[in-house]
Tab-separated table of C-alpha atoms in Angstrom:
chain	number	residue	atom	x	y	z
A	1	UNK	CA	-58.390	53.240	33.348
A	2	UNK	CA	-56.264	54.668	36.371
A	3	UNK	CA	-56.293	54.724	40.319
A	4	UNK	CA	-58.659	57.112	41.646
A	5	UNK	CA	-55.904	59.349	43.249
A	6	UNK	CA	-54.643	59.598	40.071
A	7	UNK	CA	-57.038	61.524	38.453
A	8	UNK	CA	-56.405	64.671	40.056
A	9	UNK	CA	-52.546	64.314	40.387
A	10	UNK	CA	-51.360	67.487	40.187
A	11	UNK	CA	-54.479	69.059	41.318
A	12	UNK	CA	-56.178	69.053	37.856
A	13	UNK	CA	-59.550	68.441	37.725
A	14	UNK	CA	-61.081	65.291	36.431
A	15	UNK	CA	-62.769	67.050	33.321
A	16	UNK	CA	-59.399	67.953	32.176
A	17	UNK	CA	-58.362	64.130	32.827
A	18	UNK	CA	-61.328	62.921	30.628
A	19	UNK	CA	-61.518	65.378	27.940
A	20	UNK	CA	-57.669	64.152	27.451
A	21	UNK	CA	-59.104	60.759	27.448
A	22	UNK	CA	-61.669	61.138	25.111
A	23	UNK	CA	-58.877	62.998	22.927
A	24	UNK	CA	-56.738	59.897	23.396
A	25	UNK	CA	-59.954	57.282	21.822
A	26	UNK	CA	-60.182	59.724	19.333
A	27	UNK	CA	-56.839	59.512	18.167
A	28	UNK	CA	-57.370	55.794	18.367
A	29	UNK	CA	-60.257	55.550	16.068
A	30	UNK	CA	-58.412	57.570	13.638
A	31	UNK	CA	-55.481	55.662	13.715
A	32	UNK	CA	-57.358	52.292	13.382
A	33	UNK	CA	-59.324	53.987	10.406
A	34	UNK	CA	-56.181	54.804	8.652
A	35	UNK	CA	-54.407	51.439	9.071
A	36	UNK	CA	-57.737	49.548	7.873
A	37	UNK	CA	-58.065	51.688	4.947
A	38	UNK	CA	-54.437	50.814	4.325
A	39	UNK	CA	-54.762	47.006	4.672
A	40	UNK	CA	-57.779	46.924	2.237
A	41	UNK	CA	-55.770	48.764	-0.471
A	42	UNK	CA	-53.244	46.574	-0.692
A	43	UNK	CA	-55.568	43.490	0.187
A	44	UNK	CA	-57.987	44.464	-2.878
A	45	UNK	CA	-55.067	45.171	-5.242
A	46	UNK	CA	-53.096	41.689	-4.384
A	47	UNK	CA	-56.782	40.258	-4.440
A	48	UNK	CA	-57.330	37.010	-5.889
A	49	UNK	CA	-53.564	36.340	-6.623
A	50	UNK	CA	-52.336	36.302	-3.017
A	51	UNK	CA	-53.302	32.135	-3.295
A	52	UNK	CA	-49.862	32.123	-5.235
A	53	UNK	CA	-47.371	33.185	-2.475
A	54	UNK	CA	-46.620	32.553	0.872
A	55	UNK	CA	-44.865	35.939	1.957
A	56	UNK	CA	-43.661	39.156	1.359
A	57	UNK	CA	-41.684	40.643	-1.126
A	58	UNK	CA	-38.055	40.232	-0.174
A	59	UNK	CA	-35.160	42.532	-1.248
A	60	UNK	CA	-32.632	40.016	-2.327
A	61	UNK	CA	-30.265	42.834	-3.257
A	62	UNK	CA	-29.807	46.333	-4.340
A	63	UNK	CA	-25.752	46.547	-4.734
A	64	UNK	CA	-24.398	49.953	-5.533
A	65	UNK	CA	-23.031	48.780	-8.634
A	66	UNK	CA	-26.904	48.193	-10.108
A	67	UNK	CA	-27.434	49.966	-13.085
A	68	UNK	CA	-31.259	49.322	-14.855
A	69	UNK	CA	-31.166	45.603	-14.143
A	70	UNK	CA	-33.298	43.022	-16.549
A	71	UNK	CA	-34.441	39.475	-17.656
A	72	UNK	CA	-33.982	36.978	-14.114
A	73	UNK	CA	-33.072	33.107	-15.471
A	74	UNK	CA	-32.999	30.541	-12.727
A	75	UNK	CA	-30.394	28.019	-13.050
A	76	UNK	CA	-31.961	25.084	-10.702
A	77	UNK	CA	-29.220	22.462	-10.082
A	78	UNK	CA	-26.932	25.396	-9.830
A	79	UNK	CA	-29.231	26.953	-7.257
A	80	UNK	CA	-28.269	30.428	-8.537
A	81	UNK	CA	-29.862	33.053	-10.671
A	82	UNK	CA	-28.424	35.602	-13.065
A	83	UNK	CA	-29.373	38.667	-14.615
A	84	UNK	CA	-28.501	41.866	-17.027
A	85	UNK	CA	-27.257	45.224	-16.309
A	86	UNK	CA	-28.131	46.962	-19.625
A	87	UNK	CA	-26.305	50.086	-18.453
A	88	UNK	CA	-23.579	49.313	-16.636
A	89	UNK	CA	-20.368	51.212	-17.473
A	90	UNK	CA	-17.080	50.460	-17.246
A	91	UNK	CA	-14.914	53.065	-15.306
A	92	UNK	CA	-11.903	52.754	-17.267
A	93	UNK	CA	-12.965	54.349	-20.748
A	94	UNK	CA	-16.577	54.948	-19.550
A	95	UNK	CA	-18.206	53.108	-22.062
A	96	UNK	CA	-21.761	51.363	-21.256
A	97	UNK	CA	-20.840	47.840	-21.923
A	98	UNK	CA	-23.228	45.934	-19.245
A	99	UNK	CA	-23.063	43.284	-16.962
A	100	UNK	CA	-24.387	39.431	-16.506
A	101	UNK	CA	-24.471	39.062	-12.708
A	102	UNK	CA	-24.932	35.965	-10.365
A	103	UNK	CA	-26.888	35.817	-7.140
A	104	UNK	CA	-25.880	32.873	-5.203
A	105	UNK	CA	-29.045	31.348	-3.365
A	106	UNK	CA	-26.879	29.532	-1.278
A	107	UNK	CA	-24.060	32.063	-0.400
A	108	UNK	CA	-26.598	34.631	-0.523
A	109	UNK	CA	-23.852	36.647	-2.617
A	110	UNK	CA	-24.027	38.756	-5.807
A	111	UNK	CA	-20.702	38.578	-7.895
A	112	UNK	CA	-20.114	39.403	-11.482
A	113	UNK	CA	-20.272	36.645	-14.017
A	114	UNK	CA	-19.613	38.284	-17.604
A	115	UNK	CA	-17.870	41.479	-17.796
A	116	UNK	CA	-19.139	43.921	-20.635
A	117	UNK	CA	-21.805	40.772	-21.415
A	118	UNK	CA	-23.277	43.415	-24.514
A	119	UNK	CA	-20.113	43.013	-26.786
A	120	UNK	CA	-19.285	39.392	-25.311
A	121	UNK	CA	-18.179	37.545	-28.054
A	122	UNK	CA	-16.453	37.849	-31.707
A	123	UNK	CA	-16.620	41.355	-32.924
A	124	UNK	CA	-19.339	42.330	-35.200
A	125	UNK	CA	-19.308	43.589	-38.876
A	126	UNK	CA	-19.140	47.173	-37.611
A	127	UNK	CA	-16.427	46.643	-35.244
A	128	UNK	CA	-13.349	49.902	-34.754
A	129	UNK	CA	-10.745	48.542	-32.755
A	130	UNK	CA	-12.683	45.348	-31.478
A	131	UNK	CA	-15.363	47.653	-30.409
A	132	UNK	CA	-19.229	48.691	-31.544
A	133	UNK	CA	-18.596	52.265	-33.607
A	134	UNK	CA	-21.501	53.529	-31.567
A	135	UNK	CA	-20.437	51.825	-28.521
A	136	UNK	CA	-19.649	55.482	-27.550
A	137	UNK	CA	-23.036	56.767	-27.841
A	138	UNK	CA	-25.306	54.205	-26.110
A	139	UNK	CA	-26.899	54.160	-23.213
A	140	UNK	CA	-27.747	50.778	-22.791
A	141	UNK	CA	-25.389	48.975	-24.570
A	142	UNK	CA	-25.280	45.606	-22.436
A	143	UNK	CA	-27.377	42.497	-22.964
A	144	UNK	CA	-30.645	42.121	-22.047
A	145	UNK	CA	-32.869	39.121	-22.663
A	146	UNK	CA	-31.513	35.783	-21.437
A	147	UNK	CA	-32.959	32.759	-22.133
A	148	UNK	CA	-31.933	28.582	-21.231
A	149	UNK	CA	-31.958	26.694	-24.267
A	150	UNK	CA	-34.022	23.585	-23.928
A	151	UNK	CA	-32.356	20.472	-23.585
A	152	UNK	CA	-28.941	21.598	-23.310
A	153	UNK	CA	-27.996	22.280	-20.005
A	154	UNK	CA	-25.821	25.517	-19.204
A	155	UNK	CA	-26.162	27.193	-22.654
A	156	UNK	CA	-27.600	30.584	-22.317
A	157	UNK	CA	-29.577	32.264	-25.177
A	158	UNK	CA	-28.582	36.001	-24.683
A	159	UNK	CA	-29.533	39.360	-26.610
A	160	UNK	CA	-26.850	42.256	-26.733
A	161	UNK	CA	-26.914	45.500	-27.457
A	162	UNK	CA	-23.435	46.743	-28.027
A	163	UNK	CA	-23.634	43.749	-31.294
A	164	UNK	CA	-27.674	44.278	-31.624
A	165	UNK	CA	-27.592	40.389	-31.965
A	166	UNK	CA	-28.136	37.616	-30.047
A	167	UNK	CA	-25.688	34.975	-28.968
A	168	UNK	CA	-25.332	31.772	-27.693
A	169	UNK	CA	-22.672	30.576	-24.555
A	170	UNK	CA	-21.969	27.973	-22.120
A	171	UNK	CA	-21.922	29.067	-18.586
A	172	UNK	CA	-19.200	26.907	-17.820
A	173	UNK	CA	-16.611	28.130	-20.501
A	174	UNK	CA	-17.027	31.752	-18.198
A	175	UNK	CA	-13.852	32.357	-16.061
A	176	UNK	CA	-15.922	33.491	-13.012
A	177	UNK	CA	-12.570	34.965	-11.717
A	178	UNK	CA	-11.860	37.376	-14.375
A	179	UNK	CA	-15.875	37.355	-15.095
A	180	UNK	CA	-14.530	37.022	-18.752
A	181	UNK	CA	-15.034	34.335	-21.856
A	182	UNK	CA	-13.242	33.626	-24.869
A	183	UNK	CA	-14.233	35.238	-28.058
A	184	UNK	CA	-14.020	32.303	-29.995
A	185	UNK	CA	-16.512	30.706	-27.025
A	186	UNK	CA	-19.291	32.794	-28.277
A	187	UNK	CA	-21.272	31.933	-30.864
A	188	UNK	CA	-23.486	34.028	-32.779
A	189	UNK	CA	-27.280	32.793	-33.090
A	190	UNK	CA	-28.775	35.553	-35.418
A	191	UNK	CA	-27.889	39.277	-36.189
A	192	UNK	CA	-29.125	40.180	-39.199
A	193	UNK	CA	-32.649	39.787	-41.524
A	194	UNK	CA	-33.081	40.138	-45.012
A	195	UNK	CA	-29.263	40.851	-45.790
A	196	UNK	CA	-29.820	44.055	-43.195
A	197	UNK	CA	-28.325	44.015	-39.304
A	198	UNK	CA	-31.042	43.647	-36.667
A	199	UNK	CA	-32.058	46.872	-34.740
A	200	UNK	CA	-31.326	46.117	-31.427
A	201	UNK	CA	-32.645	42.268	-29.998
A	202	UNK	CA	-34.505	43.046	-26.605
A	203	UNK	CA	-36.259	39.795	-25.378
A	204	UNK	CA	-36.884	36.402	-25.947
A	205	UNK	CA	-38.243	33.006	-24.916
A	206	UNK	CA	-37.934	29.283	-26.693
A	207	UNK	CA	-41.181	27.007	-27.054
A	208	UNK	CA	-41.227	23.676	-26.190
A	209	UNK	CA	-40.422	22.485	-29.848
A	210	UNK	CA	-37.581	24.554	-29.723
A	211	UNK	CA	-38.326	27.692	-31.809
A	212	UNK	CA	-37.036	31.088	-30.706
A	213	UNK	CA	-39.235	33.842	-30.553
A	214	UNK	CA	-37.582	37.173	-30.405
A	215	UNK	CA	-38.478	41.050	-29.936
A	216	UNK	CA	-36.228	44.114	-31.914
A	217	UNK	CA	-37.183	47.146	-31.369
A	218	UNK	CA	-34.581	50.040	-30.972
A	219	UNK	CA	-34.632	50.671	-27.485
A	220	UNK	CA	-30.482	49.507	-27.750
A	221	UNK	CA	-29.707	52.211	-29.696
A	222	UNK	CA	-30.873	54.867	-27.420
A	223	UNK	CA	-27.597	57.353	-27.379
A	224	UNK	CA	-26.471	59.281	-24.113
A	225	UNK	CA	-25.809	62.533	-25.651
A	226	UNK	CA	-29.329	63.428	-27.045
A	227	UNK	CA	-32.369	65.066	-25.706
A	228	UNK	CA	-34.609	61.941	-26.373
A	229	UNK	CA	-33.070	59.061	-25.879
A	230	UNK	CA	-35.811	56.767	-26.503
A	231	UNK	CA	-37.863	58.980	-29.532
A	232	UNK	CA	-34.521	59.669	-31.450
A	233	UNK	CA	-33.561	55.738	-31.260
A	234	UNK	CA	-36.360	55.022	-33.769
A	235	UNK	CA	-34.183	57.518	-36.455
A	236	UNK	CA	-31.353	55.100	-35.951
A	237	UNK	CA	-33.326	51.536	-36.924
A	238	UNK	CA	-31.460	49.527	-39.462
A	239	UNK	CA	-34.830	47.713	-40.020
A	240	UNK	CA	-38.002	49.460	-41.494
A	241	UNK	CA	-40.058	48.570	-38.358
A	242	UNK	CA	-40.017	47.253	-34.918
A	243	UNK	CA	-40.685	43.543	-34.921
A	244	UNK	CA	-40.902	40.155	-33.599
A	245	UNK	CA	-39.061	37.309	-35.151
A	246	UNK	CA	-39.441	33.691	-35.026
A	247	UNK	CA	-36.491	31.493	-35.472
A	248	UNK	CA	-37.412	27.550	-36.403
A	249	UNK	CA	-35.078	24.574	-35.428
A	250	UNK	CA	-34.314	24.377	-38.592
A	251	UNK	CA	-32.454	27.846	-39.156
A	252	UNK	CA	-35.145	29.620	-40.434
A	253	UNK	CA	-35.917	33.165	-39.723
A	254	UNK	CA	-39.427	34.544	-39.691
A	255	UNK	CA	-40.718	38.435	-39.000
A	256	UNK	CA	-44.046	37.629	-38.058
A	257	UNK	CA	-45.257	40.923	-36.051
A	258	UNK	CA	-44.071	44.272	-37.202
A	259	UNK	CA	-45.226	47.778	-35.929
A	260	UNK	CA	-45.331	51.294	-37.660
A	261	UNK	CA	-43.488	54.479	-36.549
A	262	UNK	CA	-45.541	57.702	-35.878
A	263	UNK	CA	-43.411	60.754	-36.792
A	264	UNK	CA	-44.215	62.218	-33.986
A	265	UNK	CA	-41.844	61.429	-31.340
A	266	UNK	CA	-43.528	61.372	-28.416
A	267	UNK	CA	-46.301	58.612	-30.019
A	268	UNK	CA	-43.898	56.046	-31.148
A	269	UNK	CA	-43.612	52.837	-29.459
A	270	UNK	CA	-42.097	49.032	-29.955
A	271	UNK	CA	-42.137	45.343	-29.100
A	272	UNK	CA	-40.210	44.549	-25.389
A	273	UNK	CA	-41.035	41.630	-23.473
A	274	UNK	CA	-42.463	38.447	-25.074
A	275	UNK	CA	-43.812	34.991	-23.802
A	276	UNK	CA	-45.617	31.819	-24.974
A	277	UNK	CA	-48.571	30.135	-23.528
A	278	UNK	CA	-47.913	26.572	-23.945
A	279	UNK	CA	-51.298	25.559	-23.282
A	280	UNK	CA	-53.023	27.107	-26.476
A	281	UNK	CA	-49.910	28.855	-28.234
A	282	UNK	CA	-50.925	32.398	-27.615
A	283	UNK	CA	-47.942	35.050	-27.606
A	284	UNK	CA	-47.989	37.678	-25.743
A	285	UNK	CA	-46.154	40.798	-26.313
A	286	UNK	CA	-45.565	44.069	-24.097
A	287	UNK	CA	-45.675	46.870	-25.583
A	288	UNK	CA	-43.667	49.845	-24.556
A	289	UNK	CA	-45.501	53.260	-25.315
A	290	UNK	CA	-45.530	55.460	-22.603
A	291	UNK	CA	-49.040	57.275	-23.495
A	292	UNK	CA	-50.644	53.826	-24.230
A	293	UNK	CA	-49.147	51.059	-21.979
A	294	UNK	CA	-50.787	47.806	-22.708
A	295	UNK	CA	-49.685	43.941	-23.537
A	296	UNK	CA	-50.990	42.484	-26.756
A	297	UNK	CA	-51.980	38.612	-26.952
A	298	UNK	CA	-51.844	37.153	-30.589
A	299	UNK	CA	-53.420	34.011	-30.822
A	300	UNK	CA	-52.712	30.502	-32.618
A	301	UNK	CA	-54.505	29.220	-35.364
A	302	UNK	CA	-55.014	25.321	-35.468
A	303	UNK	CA	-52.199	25.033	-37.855
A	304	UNK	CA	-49.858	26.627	-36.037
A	305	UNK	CA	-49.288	30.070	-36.983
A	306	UNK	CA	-50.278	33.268	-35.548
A	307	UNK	CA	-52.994	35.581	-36.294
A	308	UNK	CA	-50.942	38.258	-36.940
A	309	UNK	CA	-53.285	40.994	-38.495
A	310	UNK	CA	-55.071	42.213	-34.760
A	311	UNK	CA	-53.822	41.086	-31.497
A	312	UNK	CA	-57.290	38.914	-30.048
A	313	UNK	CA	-56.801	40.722	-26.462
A	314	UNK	CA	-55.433	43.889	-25.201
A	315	UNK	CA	-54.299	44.012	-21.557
A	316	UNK	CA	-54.305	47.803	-20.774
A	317	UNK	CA	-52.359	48.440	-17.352
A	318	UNK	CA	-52.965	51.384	-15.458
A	319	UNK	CA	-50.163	53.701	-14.102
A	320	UNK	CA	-50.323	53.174	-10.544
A	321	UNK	CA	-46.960	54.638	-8.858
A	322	UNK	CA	-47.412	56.146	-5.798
A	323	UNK	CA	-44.589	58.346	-3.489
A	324	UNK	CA	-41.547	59.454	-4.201
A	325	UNK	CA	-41.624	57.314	-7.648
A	326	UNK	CA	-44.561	59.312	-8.640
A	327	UNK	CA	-42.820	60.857	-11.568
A	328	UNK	CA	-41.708	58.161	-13.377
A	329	UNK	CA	-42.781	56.864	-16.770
A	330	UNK	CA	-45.459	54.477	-17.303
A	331	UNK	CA	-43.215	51.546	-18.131
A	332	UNK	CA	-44.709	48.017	-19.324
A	333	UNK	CA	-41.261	45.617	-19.746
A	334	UNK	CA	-41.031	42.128	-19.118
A	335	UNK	CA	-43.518	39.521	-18.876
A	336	UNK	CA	-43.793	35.665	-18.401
A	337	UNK	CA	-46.468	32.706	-18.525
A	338	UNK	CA	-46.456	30.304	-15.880
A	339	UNK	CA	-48.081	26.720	-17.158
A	340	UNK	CA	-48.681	25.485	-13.438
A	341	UNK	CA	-49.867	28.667	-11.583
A	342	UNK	CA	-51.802	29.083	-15.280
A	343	UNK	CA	-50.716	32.771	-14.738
A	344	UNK	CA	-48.986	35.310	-17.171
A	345	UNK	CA	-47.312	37.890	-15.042
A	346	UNK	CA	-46.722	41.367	-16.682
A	347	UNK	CA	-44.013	43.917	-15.185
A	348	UNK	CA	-46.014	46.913	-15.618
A	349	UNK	CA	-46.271	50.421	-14.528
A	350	UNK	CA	-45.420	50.196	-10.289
A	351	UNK	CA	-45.542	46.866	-10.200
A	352	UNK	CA	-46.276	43.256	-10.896
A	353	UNK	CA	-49.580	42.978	-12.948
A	354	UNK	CA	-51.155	39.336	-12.492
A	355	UNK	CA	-53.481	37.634	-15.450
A	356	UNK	CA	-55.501	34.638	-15.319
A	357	UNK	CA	-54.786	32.046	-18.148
A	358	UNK	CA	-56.771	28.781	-16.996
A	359	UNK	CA	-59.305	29.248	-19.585
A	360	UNK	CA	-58.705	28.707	-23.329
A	361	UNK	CA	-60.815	30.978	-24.343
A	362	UNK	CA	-60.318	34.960	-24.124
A	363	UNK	CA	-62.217	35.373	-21.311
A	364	UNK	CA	-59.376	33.644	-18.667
A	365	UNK	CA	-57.319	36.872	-19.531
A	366	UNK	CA	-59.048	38.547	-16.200
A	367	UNK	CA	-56.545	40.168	-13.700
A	368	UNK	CA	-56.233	38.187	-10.608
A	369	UNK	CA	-54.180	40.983	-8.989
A	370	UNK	CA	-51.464	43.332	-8.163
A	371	UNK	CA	-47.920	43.934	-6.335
A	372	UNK	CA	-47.272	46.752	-5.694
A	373	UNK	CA	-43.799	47.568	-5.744
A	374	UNK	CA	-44.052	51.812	-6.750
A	375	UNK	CA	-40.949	51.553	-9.262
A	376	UNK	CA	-39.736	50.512	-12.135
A	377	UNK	CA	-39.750	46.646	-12.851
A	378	UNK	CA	-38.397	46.012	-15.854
A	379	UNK	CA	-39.120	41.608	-16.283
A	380	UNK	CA	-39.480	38.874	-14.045
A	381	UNK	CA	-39.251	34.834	-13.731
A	382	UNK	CA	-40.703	32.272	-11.958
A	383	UNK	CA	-38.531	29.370	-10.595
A	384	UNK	CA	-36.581	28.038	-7.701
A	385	UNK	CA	-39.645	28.317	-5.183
A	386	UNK	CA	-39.961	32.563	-5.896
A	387	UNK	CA	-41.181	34.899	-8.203
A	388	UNK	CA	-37.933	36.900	-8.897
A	389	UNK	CA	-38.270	40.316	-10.298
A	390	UNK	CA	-35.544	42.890	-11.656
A	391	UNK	CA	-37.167	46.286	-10.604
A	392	UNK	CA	-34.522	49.155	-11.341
A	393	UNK	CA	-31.565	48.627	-9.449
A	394	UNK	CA	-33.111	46.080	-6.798
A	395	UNK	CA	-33.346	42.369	-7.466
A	396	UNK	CA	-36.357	41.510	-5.859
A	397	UNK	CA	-38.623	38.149	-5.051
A	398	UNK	CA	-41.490	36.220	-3.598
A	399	UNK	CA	-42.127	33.387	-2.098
A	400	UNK	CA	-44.708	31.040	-3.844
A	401	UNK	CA	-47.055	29.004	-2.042
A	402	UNK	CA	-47.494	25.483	-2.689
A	403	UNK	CA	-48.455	24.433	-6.175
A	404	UNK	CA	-52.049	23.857	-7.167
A	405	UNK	CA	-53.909	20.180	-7.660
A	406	UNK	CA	-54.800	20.279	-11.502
A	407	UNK	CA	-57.687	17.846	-12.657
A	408	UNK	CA	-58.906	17.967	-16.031
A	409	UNK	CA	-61.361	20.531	-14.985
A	410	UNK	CA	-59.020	23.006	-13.924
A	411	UNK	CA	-56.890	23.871	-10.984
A	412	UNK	CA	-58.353	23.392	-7.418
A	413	UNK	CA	-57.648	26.076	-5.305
A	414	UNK	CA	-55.479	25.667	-2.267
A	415	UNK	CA	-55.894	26.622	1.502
A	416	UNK	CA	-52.723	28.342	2.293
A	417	UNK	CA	-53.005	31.808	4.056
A	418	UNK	CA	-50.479	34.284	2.753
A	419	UNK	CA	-49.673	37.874	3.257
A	420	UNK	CA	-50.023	40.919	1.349
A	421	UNK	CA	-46.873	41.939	-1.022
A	422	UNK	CA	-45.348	44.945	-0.049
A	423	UNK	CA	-41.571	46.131	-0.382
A	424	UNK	CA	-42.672	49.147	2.337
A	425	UNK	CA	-43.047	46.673	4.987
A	426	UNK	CA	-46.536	46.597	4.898
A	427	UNK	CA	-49.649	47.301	7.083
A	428	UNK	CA	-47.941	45.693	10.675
A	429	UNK	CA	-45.336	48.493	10.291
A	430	UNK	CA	-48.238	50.981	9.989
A	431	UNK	CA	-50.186	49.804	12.939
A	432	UNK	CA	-46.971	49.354	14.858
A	433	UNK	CA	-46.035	52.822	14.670
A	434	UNK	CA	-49.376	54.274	15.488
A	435	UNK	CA	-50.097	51.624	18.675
A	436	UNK	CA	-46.486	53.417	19.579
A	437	UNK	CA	-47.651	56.611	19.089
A	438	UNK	CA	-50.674	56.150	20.762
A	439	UNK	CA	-49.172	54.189	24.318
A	440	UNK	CA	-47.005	57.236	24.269
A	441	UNK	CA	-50.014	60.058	24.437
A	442	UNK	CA	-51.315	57.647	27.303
A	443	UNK	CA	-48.236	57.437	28.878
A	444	UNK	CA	-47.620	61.189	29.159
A	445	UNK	CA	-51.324	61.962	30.423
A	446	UNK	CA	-50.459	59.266	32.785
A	447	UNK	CA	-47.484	61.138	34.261
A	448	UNK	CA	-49.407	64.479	34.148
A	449	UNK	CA	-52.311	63.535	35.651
């Protein structure tokens, strides 16, 4: 590779020169081994799903003031998308009140929209001085699932905590200045079943004929000042069970799903995130059980109701945090259907877990792939030209490719190339480093020799 005169500068010998050589295409194959073996673990895991995006993940933002952020909506003509903070606190009498926060896709900013968005509202029937008794206590006492209602444009469906109700409210009766609303503004959609308060509203999503499907476990009445949060919040259920709820257009409010409580702490476990499948009805409901994380599908009957007595398909999802994250909990959150990528899309333990859903029958349930992301993602939404993603205190997204052709055989494939997922900056950064790494070794036996 070098000028004969080179070789000995110095006066060492050639075999020193091309044992360091050798050394040098040594380190080379190693370093090429490693960054291959890199690229085909994330290439395998993203697998069959990388036809749906066009980039990497993107780090929209990860503001200081992030809490445990949750449930992305897209607002399209606004071109902006908000989102919970189930624990923010408010400095002033440190009391975990949340926040409903805006990202402006055009600004590119993040500003507050709704102050304390968990006890937004009219005060509710166990109200001390305006406030939740317990308001004290929690730990996540903000809202959490948001939801548009269909065909009214600007009203936002949205769970709290600090009520453990849900609540209805235009967007544009919230003074974005003083990122307040008017009590009176506010109006209550359901908090209470059978005479008895809910325990704690988590998600939700509307079909398209309007009915409201809703999770309540007690995961909102997890209280700061115990030594399980999450085990001791089952003690403090108004309810006898964790369930799901369906409430019709006309008013009427259904538990259709309910789930028992182990008396042993550590085994208990409730309804989170739930979505519909438009194209055959199916709901689909994560379950959040840390020894057992999985997403049950119910399916639809031909008249309309739901099979209620055995969920027709278990997703499991394997834990699959790697690095520093390594530690945490195996987490299953949020999830959401897509009817044109024919996807449902599961925030799961380190990542983003991808499911077929072309096929009617059970068998399109297969998993197409998955993001990696090594945290904790708690839901996610896709609209606006991204799949957006709340994932602790980052909000998070990726760019879709274009949509697919759909005949009445199923979806035809498209041609786009995309790349591989990855928040770490990926496989380039890897090879970058090591090609660095490596022009340096040959560099300095340059100079030597």
């Amino acid at each position: 590779f070098l000028p004969e005169d080179h070789k000995t500068k110095l006066g060492f010998p050639q075999n020193i020169f091309r044992l360091n050589m050798k050394l040098s295409i040594s380190f080379l194959i190693v370093i090429a081994a490693t960054s291959l073996k890199y690229c085909r673990c994330r290439a395998s895991e993203l697998n069959q799903a990388a036809t749906l995006f066009s980039g990497p993940v993107e780090v929209v933002s990860e503001d200081p003031r992030f809490a445990w952020l949750e449930s992305p909506v897209w607002h399209e003509s606004g071109k902006y998308l908000l989102f919970s903070d189930v624990q923010w606190r408010r400095e002033e009498d440190d009391i975990v009140c949340g926040m409903l926060w805006k990202y402006d896709s055009v600004s590119g900013n993040v500003t507050k929209m709704l102050e304390c968005s968990g006890i937004a509202g009219p005060p509710g029937p166990d109200a001390i001085n305006g406030l939740p008794a317990d308001i004290a206590e929690l730990k996540e006492g903000g809202s959490n699932g948001l939801f548009w209602k269909k065909e009214e444009d600007g009203i936002l469906l949205m769970n709290q905590h600090g009520w453990k109700r849900m609540v209805s409210l235009n967007v544009n009766d919230v003074d974005e200045t003083t990122a307040s609303i008017e009590p009176d503004l506010v109006s209550v959609v359901v908090d209470s079943y059978g005479g008895t308060p809910l325990n704690s509203p988590n998600d939700l999503v509307q079909s398209e004929k309007g009915d409201i499907y809703f999770t309540d476990p007690p995961f909102g009445l997890q209280y700061r000042t115990v030594d399980d949060p999450f085990g001791f919040s089952f003690e403090l259920m108004t309810q006898d069970a964790p369930a799901v709820y369906k409430l019709s257009v006309g008013g009427d409010l259904e538990r259709i799903l309910q789930f028992e409580v182990s008396d042993d702490r550590s085994k208990r476990f409730g309804p989170n995130g739930i979505a519909i499948n438009e194209q055959n009805g199916d709901v689909a409901v994560a379950i959040t059980e840390f020894g057992n994380p999985r997403t049950e599908i119910y399916c639809r009957f031909d008249n309309g109701t739901i099979d209620v007595t055995n969920p027709c398909k278990t997703l499991l999802h394997d834990y699959r945090i790697e690095g520093p994250n390594d530690s945490f909990p195996p987490l299953v959150d949020g999830n959401t259907y897509d009817g044109d990528m024919h996807v449902l899309i599961i925030s799961g333990p380190g990542g983003i877990y991808i499911y077929d859903t072309w096929e009617e029958e059970l068998g399109g349930y297969g998993l197409l792939g998955f993001i990696r992301i090594d945290d904790l993602c708690s839901n996610n939404v896709v609209d606006g030209g991204y799949l957006w993603m709340t994932c602790n205190q980052r909000l998070l997204r990726i760019p879709l490719a274009e949509k697919e052709t759909t005949t009445a055989d199923g979806p035809i494939e498209t041609s786009t190339p995309t790349a591989t997922p990855t928040t770490s900056g990926g496989t380039s950064l890897i090879v970058s480093f090591h090609m660095l790494m490596l022009f340096t070794f040959l560099m300095t036996n340059y100079m030597i020799h």
